[in-house]
Amino acid sequence: MYQMKEAILCKYGEVILKGTNKKTFENQLMNEVRRRAALVGDYTVRYNQSTVYVEPNNEEAEDMLDVMYAQIGKVFGFAGICRAAVCEKTLEAILEKAKEYLPEKLAKYKTFKCTAKRSDKRFPLSSPELSGEVGAAILETIPDITVDLNEPDIIVKIEVRETYAYIHAGQDRGAGGMPLGSAGRGMLLLSGGIDSPVAGYMMMKRGMTVDCVHFESFPYTSEAAREKVLTLASELTEYCGKIKVHIISLTHIQELMRDNCEEDYFTLLLRRFMMRLASKCAEENHCEVLVTGESLAQVASQTMKAMCVTEDAADRPVFRPCIGMDKEEIIRISREIGTFATSILPFDDCCTVFTPKHPRTQPELAKVLVEEEKLDVEALVEEAWLTRNTVVLYQEL
Ligand code: ATP
Ligand code: MG
């Protein structure tokens, strides 16, 4: 018979503050943990009192606990996660387990404190009595460690729950944010750059389900540029499990713009076409908002005026999670989430095709509209819309 030795405990983040709809958030959180658990092995996932328990059901799953723990670290909605030794709910078993499990965990610390919690009030010792017993066992087994009740280097926690007792020391930060799927759907305009994958991640972190739309301009942009974007999207599946990428061609629009419109307005006109097509794509895929990687004043097309002109062509709100971030901060997040190396691969984006030498930084909408009238906007949108195709990507371990 398999006897579980270690489990993963995950503590809720903001979900804890929810009222009557807490259950919905909990279910979303559980779905995401279960989805990941199924990728790794045979685990039982359950929750109790603002903690999710991930428990191996066999030796193989126990051996994969490192991998499972890394997966749990990417689940939005948890503030803290830890591994815990599991044992029977008797004082004897708890003390034996503490002596076996804790020396390695406490090795690098000088002072500690024990706290105990019983959700099973039938347990014969009170919480202070239990923490006293475990504290004494630690002092006995680990040389040179002392108790500090006020400012311990590490806190040892014993939790006597309904089926087992859990012993753990120290916890890691969870991914934070809100459970995936808890905050509606958005359509992310995903380029091959650094910023838009970060924008997608930021929204996922707040619980948004994200679809992507990518615009290309073949043959001015390459097959490799498309592959790069798909790689970025599959890197984002690390955080959301599944992602759809809709790809739309802007080639004809860009050629007509080049032939008919004033060069200074190329980027703005292009971005307005992106907004219209992204809005259509959002409508078709039930996304209530658009999401971009824009950051105030980063480039000519991201001045406040330019963004107003761009947004005017969208039929729904545009979320810009990077709006107040410096490039440096965006790059830091990009490195942390693992998209940076792909983002800096040197392939052209349709925004860099026919780039104006002197892009307008303080554009007037009226002037932009005059340029736009030189094109049959509606027909071009319909034509580009027909070029769309969709790729669905899934997380792989
Ligand atoms: P990024 O690093 O995300 O490419 P950027 O700083 O290079 O951003 P722009 O190229 O001006 O800025 O693009 C601003 C935003 O417009 C991007 O963050 C992205 O959301 C969207 N965007 C730009 N190009 C494309 C594209 N080819 N397909 C889809 N969205 C795009
Ligand atoms: Mg870009």
Short mmCIF file of C-alpha atoms and ligand atoms in Angstrom, two decimals:
data_model
loop_
_atom_site.label_atom_id
_atom_site.label_comp_id
_atom_site.label_asym_id
_atom_site.label_seq_id
_atom_site.Cartn_x
_atom_site.Cartn_y
_atom_site.Cartn_z
CA MET A 1 0.00 0.00 0.00
CA TYR A 2 1.29 3.43 -0.95
CA GLN A 3 1.71 5.76 2.01
CA MET A 4 1.93 9.47 1.11
CA LYS A 5 5.00 11.18 2.56
CA GLU A 6 4.83 14.69 1.19
CA ALA A 7 2.19 16.99 -0.28
CA ILE A 8 1.90 20.52 -1.65
CA LEU A 9 -0.12 23.13 0.20
CA CYS A 10 -1.28 26.26 -1.61
CA LYS A 11 -2.66 29.31 0.18
CA TYR A 12 -5.21 31.55 -1.48
CA GLY A 13 -4.32 35.10 -2.42
CA GLU A 14 -7.00 37.70 -3.06
CA VAL A 15 -9.61 34.97 -3.43
CA ILE A 16 -9.71 34.91 0.34
CA LEU A 17 -11.39 38.34 0.29
CA LYS A 18 -14.28 37.22 -1.89
CA GLY A 19 -17.76 37.00 -0.46
CA THR A 20 -20.71 35.05 -1.74
CA ASN A 21 -19.03 34.27 -5.06
CA LYS A 22 -15.93 32.78 -3.43
CA LYS A 23 -17.02 29.30 -4.47
CA THR A 24 -16.86 30.21 -8.16
CA PHE A 25 -13.30 31.47 -7.75
CA GLU A 26 -12.36 28.36 -5.80
CA ASN A 27 -13.68 26.12 -8.54
CA GLN A 28 -11.69 28.01 -11.18
CA LEU A 29 -8.59 27.71 -9.06
CA MET A 30 -9.18 23.98 -8.56
CA ASN A 31 -9.75 23.42 -12.29
CA GLU A 32 -6.42 24.98 -13.09
CA VAL A 33 -4.57 22.96 -10.44
CA ARG A 34 -6.27 19.77 -11.63
CA ARG A 35 -5.41 20.49 -15.25
CA ARG A 36 -1.75 20.80 -14.35
CA ALA A 37 -1.81 17.81 -12.01
CA ALA A 38 -3.14 15.68 -14.86
CA LEU A 39 -0.10 16.65 -16.96
CA VAL A 40 2.29 15.48 -14.27
CA GLY A 41 0.82 12.38 -12.65
CA ASP A 42 -1.82 10.91 -10.37
CA TYR A 43 -2.68 13.46 -7.67
CA THR A 44 -5.68 14.24 -5.53
CA VAL A 45 -6.52 17.94 -5.49
CA ARG A 46 -8.92 19.29 -2.88
CA TYR A 47 -9.48 22.38 -0.83
CA ASN A 48 -10.29 23.15 2.73
CA GLN A 49 -10.20 26.42 4.65
CA SER A 50 -8.52 28.60 2.03
CA THR A 51 -5.85 26.01 1.30
CA VAL A 52 -5.59 23.75 -1.71
CA TYR A 53 -3.96 20.36 -1.11
CA VAL A 54 -2.15 18.55 -3.89
CA GLU A 55 -1.47 15.00 -2.78
CA PRO A 56 0.33 12.26 -4.69
CA ASN A 57 -1.58 9.01 -5.11
CA ASN A 58 1.40 6.80 -5.87
CA GLU A 59 5.19 6.61 -5.76
CA GLU A 60 5.55 7.95 -9.32
CA ALA A 61 3.53 11.06 -8.48
CA GLU A 62 5.55 11.51 -5.29
CA ASP A 63 8.78 11.30 -7.32
CA MET A 64 7.43 14.03 -9.61
CA LEU A 65 6.66 16.41 -6.76
CA ASP A 66 9.41 18.85 -7.85
CA VAL A 67 7.81 19.16 -11.27
CA MET A 68 4.36 19.50 -9.76
CA TYR A 69 5.62 22.17 -7.39
CA ALA A 70 7.03 24.19 -10.29
CA GLN A 71 3.65 23.92 -12.02
CA ILE A 72 1.84 25.10 -8.92
CA GLY A 73 4.17 28.09 -8.83
CA LYS A 74 2.51 29.30 -12.05
CA VAL A 75 -1.09 29.04 -10.90
CA PHE A 76 -2.64 32.47 -10.56
CA GLY A 77 -4.61 32.95 -7.37
CA PHE A 78 -2.16 31.58 -4.82
CA ALA A 79 -0.26 33.91 -2.52
CA GLY A 80 1.99 31.26 -0.99
CA ILE A 81 2.91 27.65 -1.65
CA CYS A 82 4.89 25.10 0.30
CA ARG A 83 5.73 21.45 0.51
CA ALA A 84 4.66 19.66 3.65
CA ALA A 85 5.45 16.34 5.28
CA VAL A 86 2.33 14.29 5.85
CA CYS A 87 1.69 11.89 8.68
CA GLU A 88 -0.99 10.32 10.83
CA LYS A 89 -2.73 12.49 13.36
CA THR A 90 -1.10 11.15 16.51
CA LEU A 91 1.42 12.99 18.63
CA GLU A 92 3.84 10.12 18.22
CA ALA A 93 3.66 10.17 14.43
CA ILE A 94 3.93 13.96 14.33
CA LEU A 95 7.05 14.01 16.51
CA GLU A 96 8.69 11.22 14.56
CA LYS A 97 7.95 12.97 11.27
CA ALA A 98 9.18 16.33 12.58
CA LYS A 99 12.51 14.79 13.59
CA GLU A 100 12.93 13.15 10.22
CA TYR A 101 11.69 15.98 7.97
CA LEU A 102 12.82 19.20 9.60
CA PRO A 103 16.61 18.95 10.08
CA GLU A 104 17.28 19.50 6.37
CA LYS A 105 14.68 22.27 6.12
CA LEU A 106 16.06 24.14 9.15
CA ALA A 107 19.74 23.52 8.49
CA LYS A 108 20.54 27.06 7.39
CA TYR A 109 18.63 28.82 10.17
CA LYS A 110 19.65 29.86 13.67
CA THR A 111 16.28 30.51 15.28
CA PHE A 112 12.79 29.15 14.84
CA LYS A 113 9.30 29.24 16.22
CA CYS A 114 6.59 26.59 16.09
CA THR A 115 2.93 27.26 15.54
CA ALA A 116 0.23 24.62 15.52
CA LYS A 117 -3.31 24.71 14.27
CA ARG A 118 -6.01 22.13 14.76
CA SER A 119 -9.01 22.10 12.56
CA ASP A 120 -9.81 18.74 14.15
CA LYS A 121 -10.67 19.71 17.72
CA ARG A 122 -10.78 16.06 18.79
CA PHE A 123 -7.00 15.99 18.66
CA PRO A 124 -6.06 15.45 22.32
CA LEU A 125 -3.50 18.26 22.65
CA SER A 126 -4.27 21.96 22.42
CA SER A 127 -2.43 23.95 19.75
CA PRO A 128 0.05 25.50 22.23
CA GLU A 129 0.72 22.09 23.75
CA LEU A 130 1.36 20.58 20.33
CA SER A 131 3.69 23.36 19.22
CA GLY A 132 5.53 23.01 22.57
CA GLU A 133 6.05 19.29 21.97
CA VAL A 134 7.29 19.76 18.42
CA GLY A 135 9.50 22.68 19.47
CA ALA A 136 11.12 20.49 22.11
CA ALA A 137 11.68 17.72 19.56
CA ILE A 138 13.39 20.19 17.22
CA LEU A 139 15.68 21.46 19.99
CA GLU A 140 16.57 17.87 20.77
CA THR A 141 17.38 16.87 17.19
CA ILE A 142 18.90 19.96 15.60
CA PRO A 143 22.11 21.21 17.19
CA ASP A 144 22.65 24.95 17.70
CA ILE A 145 19.16 26.05 16.82
CA THR A 146 17.25 28.13 19.36
CA VAL A 147 13.72 29.39 19.81
CA ASP A 148 12.87 33.00 19.07
CA LEU A 149 9.21 33.74 19.47
CA ASN A 150 9.42 37.35 18.28
CA GLU A 151 11.68 37.35 15.25
CA PRO A 152 12.42 33.77 14.23
CA ASP A 153 14.44 33.08 11.07
CA ILE A 154 11.88 30.47 10.16
CA ILE A 155 8.45 29.38 11.30
CA VAL A 156 7.57 25.70 11.58
CA LYS A 157 3.87 25.02 11.16
CA ILE A 158 1.95 21.95 12.22
CA GLU A 159 -1.57 21.66 10.91
CA VAL A 160 -3.83 18.93 12.17
CA ARG A 161 -6.48 18.68 9.49
CA GLU A 162 -9.37 16.31 8.96
CA THR A 163 -7.44 13.33 7.58
CA TYR A 164 -3.75 13.95 8.20
CA ALA A 165 -1.31 16.15 10.01
CA TYR A 166 0.98 18.37 7.93
CA ILE A 167 4.37 19.75 8.93
CA HIS A 168 6.07 22.47 6.95
CA ALA A 169 8.69 25.17 7.34
CA GLY A 170 8.80 28.32 5.24
CA GLN A 171 6.79 29.01 2.14
CA ASP A 172 7.50 30.31 -1.35
CA ARG A 173 5.65 33.13 -3.02
CA GLY A 174 2.80 31.97 -5.23
CA ALA A 175 2.10 33.43 -8.66
CA GLY A 176 -0.39 35.90 -7.15
CA GLY A 177 -3.27 37.37 -9.11
CA MET A 178 -6.72 35.91 -9.66
CA PRO A 179 -7.76 32.46 -10.90
CA LEU A 180 -7.65 31.98 -14.65
CA GLY A 181 -11.04 32.34 -16.23
CA SER A 182 -12.40 34.51 -13.42
CA ALA A 183 -12.15 37.87 -15.18
CA GLY A 184 -13.66 37.55 -18.66
CA ARG A 185 -12.06 37.23 -22.08
CA GLY A 186 -9.77 39.61 -23.93
CA MET A 187 -8.22 39.71 -27.40
CA LEU A 188 -4.48 40.38 -27.17
CA LEU A 189 -2.79 42.01 -30.13
CA LEU A 190 0.32 39.86 -30.15
CA SER A 191 3.32 41.10 -32.12
CA GLY A 192 6.71 39.48 -32.08
CA GLY A 193 8.00 42.14 -29.69
CA ILE A 194 8.85 42.22 -26.01
CA ASP A 195 5.84 44.12 -24.73
CA SER A 196 2.75 42.33 -25.99
CA PRO A 197 3.57 38.89 -24.48
CA VAL A 198 4.12 40.66 -21.16
CA ALA A 199 0.77 42.44 -21.58
CA GLY A 200 -0.89 39.07 -22.16
CA TYR A 201 0.75 37.61 -19.07
CA MET A 202 -0.32 40.58 -16.92
CA MET A 203 -3.94 40.13 -17.97
CA MET A 204 -3.86 36.36 -17.44
CA LYS A 205 -2.51 37.05 -13.99
CA ARG A 206 -5.65 39.05 -13.23
CA GLY A 207 -7.79 36.12 -14.33
CA MET A 208 -8.47 37.06 -17.93
CA THR A 209 -8.80 34.36 -20.58
CA VAL A 210 -6.67 35.62 -23.45
CA ASP A 211 -7.01 34.98 -27.18
CA CYS A 212 -4.40 36.42 -29.55
CA VAL A 213 -4.58 38.09 -32.90
CA HIS A 214 -1.43 38.56 -34.95
CA PHE A 215 -1.10 40.64 -38.08
CA GLU A 216 1.40 39.76 -40.75
CA SER A 217 2.35 41.17 -44.08
CA PHE A 218 3.72 38.38 -46.20
CA PRO A 219 6.10 38.58 -48.16
CA TYR A 220 7.26 41.76 -46.39
CA THR A 221 7.25 39.77 -43.16
CA SER A 222 8.61 36.23 -43.20
CA GLU A 223 7.47 32.73 -42.34
CA ALA A 224 10.06 32.88 -39.54
CA ALA A 225 8.34 35.95 -38.07
CA ARG A 226 5.08 34.00 -37.89
CA GLU A 227 6.84 31.05 -36.26
CA LYS A 228 8.33 33.41 -33.72
CA VAL A 229 4.89 34.68 -32.73
CA LEU A 230 3.57 31.15 -32.41
CA THR A 231 6.55 30.30 -30.21
CA LEU A 232 5.75 33.29 -28.00
CA ALA A 233 2.14 32.21 -27.75
CA SER A 234 3.13 28.67 -26.83
CA GLU A 235 5.43 30.10 -24.16
CA LEU A 236 2.37 31.86 -22.74
CA THR A 237 0.53 28.52 -22.49
CA GLU A 238 2.80 27.89 -19.48
CA TYR A 239 0.46 30.26 -17.67
CA CYS A 240 -2.90 29.49 -19.23
CA GLY A 241 -2.80 25.96 -20.64
CA LYS A 242 -4.32 26.77 -23.99
CA ILE A 243 -4.21 29.74 -26.30
CA LYS A 244 -5.75 30.56 -29.67
CA VAL A 245 -3.82 32.65 -32.18
CA HIS A 246 -5.74 34.22 -35.05
CA ILE A 247 -3.50 35.33 -37.90
CA ILE A 248 -4.63 38.01 -40.33
CA SER A 249 -2.83 39.37 -43.38
CA LEU A 250 -2.43 43.13 -43.84
CA THR A 251 -0.38 42.91 -47.03
CA HIS A 252 -2.90 44.44 -49.39
CA ILE A 253 -3.87 47.17 -46.93
CA GLN A 254 -0.24 48.15 -46.47
CA GLU A 255 0.43 48.21 -50.21
CA LEU A 256 -2.55 50.44 -50.87
CA MET A 257 -1.55 52.71 -48.01
CA ARG A 258 1.96 52.99 -49.45
CA ASP A 259 0.55 53.88 -52.87
CA ASN A 260 -2.17 56.30 -51.78
CA CYS A 261 -1.56 57.89 -48.38
CA GLU A 262 0.87 60.36 -46.92
CA GLU A 263 3.84 58.51 -45.46
CA ASP A 264 3.82 60.30 -42.09
CA TYR A 265 0.49 58.65 -41.31
CA PHE A 266 1.33 55.07 -42.30
CA THR A 267 1.75 53.73 -38.78
CA LEU A 268 -1.38 55.37 -37.43
CA LEU A 269 -3.48 54.19 -40.35
CA LEU A 270 -2.12 50.70 -39.96
CA ARG A 271 -2.82 50.66 -36.25
CA ARG A 272 -6.39 51.77 -36.88
CA PHE A 273 -6.84 48.85 -39.26
CA MET A 274 -5.44 46.56 -36.57
CA MET A 275 -7.99 47.93 -34.10
CA ARG A 276 -10.89 47.31 -36.48
CA LEU A 277 -9.81 43.78 -37.32
CA ALA A 278 -8.98 42.95 -33.72
CA SER A 279 -12.44 44.21 -32.73
CA LYS A 280 -14.05 41.91 -35.29
CA CYS A 281 -11.95 39.03 -34.08
CA ALA A 282 -12.90 39.86 -30.49
CA GLU A 283 -16.57 39.90 -31.38
CA GLU A 284 -16.36 36.52 -33.10
CA ASN A 285 -14.52 35.00 -30.13
CA HIS A 286 -16.60 36.58 -27.36
CA CYS A 287 -13.84 38.84 -26.08
CA GLU A 288 -15.09 41.98 -24.40
CA VAL A 289 -11.90 44.01 -24.61
CA LEU A 290 -8.72 44.36 -26.63
CA VAL A 291 -5.29 44.19 -24.99
CA THR A 292 -2.08 45.72 -26.32
CA GLY A 293 1.51 46.03 -25.13
CA GLU A 294 1.57 49.80 -25.49
CA SER A 295 3.47 51.91 -22.96
CA LEU A 296 2.97 55.65 -22.73
CA ALA A 297 5.49 57.60 -24.79
CA GLN A 298 7.61 54.57 -25.63
CA VAL A 299 7.54 55.25 -29.38
CA ALA A 300 5.87 57.74 -31.75
CA SER A 301 2.69 55.66 -32.04
CA GLN A 302 2.35 55.48 -28.27
CA THR A 303 2.05 59.15 -27.39
CA MET A 304 -1.25 59.97 -25.74
CA LYS A 305 -2.56 61.63 -28.90
CA ALA A 306 -1.49 58.73 -31.12
CA MET A 307 -3.16 56.20 -28.83
CA CYS A 308 -6.38 58.24 -28.83
CA VAL A 309 -6.37 58.24 -32.62
CA THR A 310 -5.72 54.51 -32.67
CA GLU A 311 -8.32 53.65 -30.06
CA ASP A 312 -10.94 55.66 -31.95
CA ALA A 313 -11.07 52.82 -34.49
CA ALA A 314 -11.75 50.13 -31.87
CA ASP A 315 -15.32 49.24 -31.02
CA ARG A 316 -14.55 48.18 -27.42
CA PRO A 317 -12.22 49.15 -24.57
CA VAL A 318 -8.49 48.70 -25.05
CA PHE A 319 -6.59 47.48 -21.99
CA ARG A 320 -2.92 48.39 -21.85
CA PRO A 321 -1.37 46.73 -18.80
CA CYS A 322 2.14 48.01 -19.66
CA ILE A 323 1.00 51.63 -20.01
CA GLY A 324 2.81 52.87 -16.90
CA MET A 325 5.84 50.61 -17.06
CA ASP A 326 9.35 51.52 -18.15
CA LYS A 327 10.96 49.39 -20.84
CA GLU A 328 13.32 48.07 -18.17
CA GLU A 329 10.44 46.79 -16.04
CA ILE A 330 8.79 45.19 -19.06
CA ILE A 331 12.04 43.46 -19.95
CA ARG A 332 12.44 42.19 -16.39
CA ILE A 333 8.99 40.58 -16.50
CA SER A 334 9.65 39.26 -19.98
CA ARG A 335 12.76 37.49 -18.68
CA GLU A 336 10.93 36.14 -15.65
CA ILE A 337 8.09 34.67 -17.68
CA GLY A 338 10.46 33.20 -20.27
CA THR A 339 9.48 35.10 -23.42
CA PHE A 340 12.45 37.47 -23.67
CA ALA A 341 14.84 35.22 -25.63
CA THR A 342 12.19 34.63 -28.29
CA SER A 343 11.08 38.27 -28.40
CA ILE A 344 14.55 39.51 -29.31
CA LEU A 345 14.94 37.21 -32.32
CA PRO A 346 15.46 39.60 -35.23
CA PHE A 347 12.46 39.22 -37.55
CA ASP A 348 10.42 41.96 -39.15
CA ASP A 349 6.97 42.88 -37.89
CA CYS A 350 4.37 44.44 -40.17
CA CYS A 351 4.79 47.66 -38.15
CA THR A 352 8.34 47.91 -39.48
CA VAL A 353 7.26 47.50 -43.11
CA PHE A 354 7.07 50.88 -44.91
CA THR A 355 7.89 52.75 -41.70
CA PRO A 356 7.59 56.51 -42.06
CA LYS A 357 10.75 58.58 -41.62
CA HIS A 358 8.83 61.23 -39.68
CA PRO A 359 5.87 59.57 -37.97
CA ARG A 360 3.32 61.97 -36.49
CA THR A 361 3.66 62.09 -32.74
CA GLN A 362 0.86 64.62 -32.13
CA PRO A 363 -1.67 63.57 -34.77
CA GLU A 364 -5.06 65.23 -35.21
CA LEU A 365 -7.83 62.73 -35.75
CA ALA A 366 -9.36 64.90 -38.51
CA LYS A 367 -6.11 64.75 -40.52
CA VAL A 368 -5.88 61.00 -40.08
CA LEU A 369 -9.45 60.62 -41.30
CA VAL A 370 -8.64 62.62 -44.43
CA GLU A 371 -5.82 60.19 -45.22
CA GLU A 372 -8.06 57.25 -44.43
CA GLU A 373 -10.67 58.45 -46.90
CA LYS A 374 -8.23 57.71 -49.67
CA LEU A 375 -8.86 54.03 -48.98
CA ASP A 376 -12.02 51.95 -49.07
CA VAL A 377 -11.74 51.04 -45.41
CA GLU A 378 -14.78 48.84 -45.16
CA ALA A 379 -13.92 46.73 -48.20
CA LEU A 380 -10.31 46.38 -47.09
CA VAL A 381 -11.35 45.24 -43.62
CA GLU A 382 -13.66 42.64 -45.16
CA GLU A 383 -10.94 41.45 -47.49
CA ALA A 384 -8.34 41.15 -44.72
CA TRP A 385 -10.87 39.45 -42.46
CA LEU A 386 -11.19 36.63 -44.99
CA THR A 387 -7.46 35.89 -44.73
CA ARG A 388 -7.67 34.89 -41.07
CA ASN A 389 -6.72 31.50 -39.85
CA THR A 390 -6.48 30.16 -36.35
CA VAL A 391 -3.89 28.05 -34.58
CA VAL A 392 -4.65 26.50 -31.18
CA LEU A 393 -1.70 25.82 -28.87
CA TYR A 394 -1.61 23.73 -25.70
CA GLN A 395 0.82 23.65 -22.82
CA GLU A 396 3.34 20.83 -22.97
CA LEU A 397 5.42 19.77 -20.03
P1 ATP B 1 5.72 44.96 -28.84
O1 ATP B 1 7.02 44.76 -28.14
O2 ATP B 1 4.60 44.31 -28.13
O3 ATP B 1 5.80 44.60 -30.29
P2 ATP B 1 6.29 47.65 -29.45
O4 ATP B 1 6.85 48.47 -28.39
O5 ATP B 1 7.20 47.10 -30.49
O6 ATP B 1 5.44 46.49 -28.78
P3 ATP B 1 4.50 48.57 -31.50
O7 ATP B 1 5.21 47.73 -32.50
O8 ATP B 1 4.21 49.98 -31.80
O9 ATP B 1 5.20 48.56 -30.10
O10 ATP B 1 3.13 47.88 -31.14
C1 ATP B 1 2.33 48.32 -30.09
C2 ATP B 1 1.33 47.23 -29.79
O11 ATP B 1 0.54 46.98 -30.94
C3 ATP B 1 1.97 45.91 -29.48
O12 ATP B 1 2.31 45.82 -28.11
C4 ATP B 1 0.91 44.94 -29.88
O13 ATP B 1 -0.07 44.82 -28.86
C5 ATP B 1 0.29 45.61 -31.09
N1 ATP B 1 0.94 45.12 -32.33
C6 ATP B 1 1.96 45.65 -33.00
N2 ATP B 1 2.28 44.92 -34.09
C7 ATP B 1 1.42 43.90 -34.12
C8 ATP B 1 1.21 42.77 -34.98
N3 ATP B 1 1.97 42.56 -36.04
N4 ATP B 1 0.21 41.92 -34.70
C9 ATP B 1 -0.56 42.11 -33.60
N5 ATP B 1 -0.40 43.13 -32.75
C10 ATP B 1 0.56 44.02 -33.00
MG MG B 2 6.46 45.73 -31.97
#
